[in-house]
Every structure is written in structure tokens, then in C-alpha cells.
Coordinates of C-alpha atoms in Angstrom, one line a residue:
Y70 CA -24.8 -7.4 22.6
A71 CA -21.2 -7.1 23.9
I72 CA -20.1 -9.8 21.4
G73 CA -21.7 -7.7 18.6
L74 CA -19.9 -4.6 19.8
A75 CA -16.6 -6.3 19.8
A76 CA -17.1 -7.8 16.4
G77 CA -18.2 -4.5 14.8
T78 CA -15.4 -2.5 16.4
I79 CA -12.6 -4.9 15.7
G80 CA -13.9 -5.9 12.2
S81 CA -14.2 -2.3 10.9
L82 CA -11.1 -1.2 12.7
I83 CA -8.7 -3.7 11.0
G84 CA -10.8 -4.4 7.9
L85 CA -11.8 -8.0 8.4
G86 CA -15.1 -9.7 8.4
G87 CA -16.8 -9.5 11.8
G88 CA -17.6 -13.2 11.5
I89 CA -13.9 -13.9 12.2
V90 CA -14.5 -12.3 15.6
L91 CA -18.0 -13.5 16.1
S92 CA -17.9 -17.2 15.2
P93 CA -15.3 -18.1 18.0
L94 CA -17.2 -16.0 20.5
L95 CA -20.6 -17.5 19.6
V96 CA -19.1 -21.0 20.1
S97 CA -17.2 -20.3 23.3
R98 CA -19.6 -17.9 25.0
L99 CA -23.1 -18.6 23.7
K100 CA -22.4 -22.4 23.2
L101 CA -23.7 -22.3 19.6
T102 CA -22.6 -25.2 17.4
Q103 CA -20.0 -24.3 14.7
H104 CA -22.7 -24.4 12.0
E105 CA -25.0 -22.2 14.0
A106 CA -22.1 -19.7 14.7
H107 CA -21.3 -19.4 11.1
G108 CA -24.9 -18.8 10.0
T109 CA -25.6 -16.4 12.9
A110 CA -22.4 -14.5 12.2
L111 CA -23.2 -14.1 8.5
V112 CA -26.6 -12.7 9.3
A113 CA -25.3 -10.5 12.1
V114 CA -22.6 -8.9 10.1
L115 CA -24.9 -7.7 7.4
A116 CA -25.8 -4.4 9.1
S117 CA -22.4 -3.7 10.5
S118 CA -20.7 -4.4 7.2
A119 CA -23.1 -2.1 5.4
I120 CA -22.5 0.8 7.9
G121 CA -18.7 0.2 7.9
A122 CA -18.6 0.1 4.1
A123 CA -20.7 3.2 3.8
N124 CA -18.3 5.1 6.0
Y125 CA -15.3 4.0 4.0
L126 CA -17.1 4.9 0.8
M127 CA -17.9 8.4 2.1
R128 CA -14.2 9.0 2.9
G129 CA -13.2 7.9 -0.6
Q130 CA -11.3 4.9 0.7
V131 CA -12.8 2.3 -1.5
V132 CA -11.4 1.1 -4.9
L133 CA -14.9 0.6 -6.3
I134 CA -14.0 -1.6 -9.3
A135 CA -12.0 -3.9 -7.0
A136 CA -15.0 -4.0 -4.5
V137 CA -17.5 -4.8 -7.3
V138 CA -15.3 -7.6 -8.7
L139 CA -14.7 -9.1 -5.3
A140 CA -18.4 -8.8 -4.3
A141 CA -19.4 -10.5 -7.5
G142 CA -17.0 -13.4 -6.9
G143 CA -18.1 -13.7 -3.4
A144 CA -21.8 -13.7 -4.3
V145 CA -21.2 -16.5 -6.8
C146 CA -19.3 -18.7 -4.4
A147 CA -21.1 -18.0 -1.1
R148 CA -24.0 -20.4 -1.8
A149 CA -21.5 -23.2 -2.6
G150 CA -19.5 -22.5 0.4
A151 CA -22.5 -22.5 2.7
R152 CA -23.8 -25.8 1.2
F153 CA -20.4 -27.4 1.4
S154 CA -19.8 -26.4 5.1
G155 CA -23.3 -28.0 5.9
R156 CA -21.8 -31.3 4.8
L157 CA -18.8 -31.1 7.2
S158 CA -19.0 -32.3 10.8
G159 CA -18.9 -29.5 13.4
A160 CA -15.4 -30.6 14.6
L161 CA -14.0 -30.5 11.0
L162 CA -15.6 -27.2 10.3
K163 CA -14.2 -25.8 13.5
R164 CA -10.7 -27.1 12.7
A165 CA -10.9 -25.7 9.1
F166 CA -11.9 -22.3 10.5
G167 CA -9.1 -22.3 13.0
W168 CA -6.5 -23.2 10.3
F169 CA -7.9 -20.4 8.1
M170 CA -7.5 -18.0 10.9
V171 CA -3.9 -19.1 11.4
A172 CA -3.1 -18.9 7.7
A173 CA -4.6 -15.4 7.6
G174 CA -2.6 -14.3 10.5
V175 CA 0.7 -15.6 9.1
G176 CA -0.2 -14.0 5.7
M177 CA -0.5 -10.6 7.4
A178 CA 2.5 -10.9 9.5

């Protein structure tokens, strides 16, 4: 429960997917495999993402056309990404996730 609280708060506060917070915590604290952590995080963030998005929508802080275009692209590619990640070893998936987090952090700095 505490991991979910952290992911929901941090994710909606700084505008990132809660999975970026959840996945490492699910692996380190709950001892899930990297694959289990990715799948679990995706399911877990459905509710918090919907609630966070609704709040931003109600405050008029969403560029709707951009959100729709991004959602469409994400929906098209999500299945392929999930299938591809299933073919990677847990170690390689963990390493790729870590490098993605580093690149995202550098890109935001």
C-alpha cells in the first residue's frame, strides 16, 4: 500500500508515469521479477492515472489534441512493447529500464 501511495503522489506531482516509481520498488521491496514488476505496475497505475488525469482535465491543464494523439500512438505500440519485453531476459529488461531512467533524467536536467 505504501508503495502505491508513493507512486501515485510522485507520479501525479511531477507528471510521470507511476510505473517509473513502482517498478524499482516492486523489484527491490516485494522481490517481484522485472517482468512481473512491469506488468503489475501497468495494471496498478490504471486507476491512479485516470484520477490524476481527471484532475488535470477539470483544471483545464490538458492540451486535449496532444493527449489524444499521444494516447493513440501509445495504444498502438503498447502491445508490441509488452510482447518485445517478454522476449528479453529479466537482467536485460532491468538494465534497459535503468538506462531509460538515466536518459529521462538527463533529458529533464
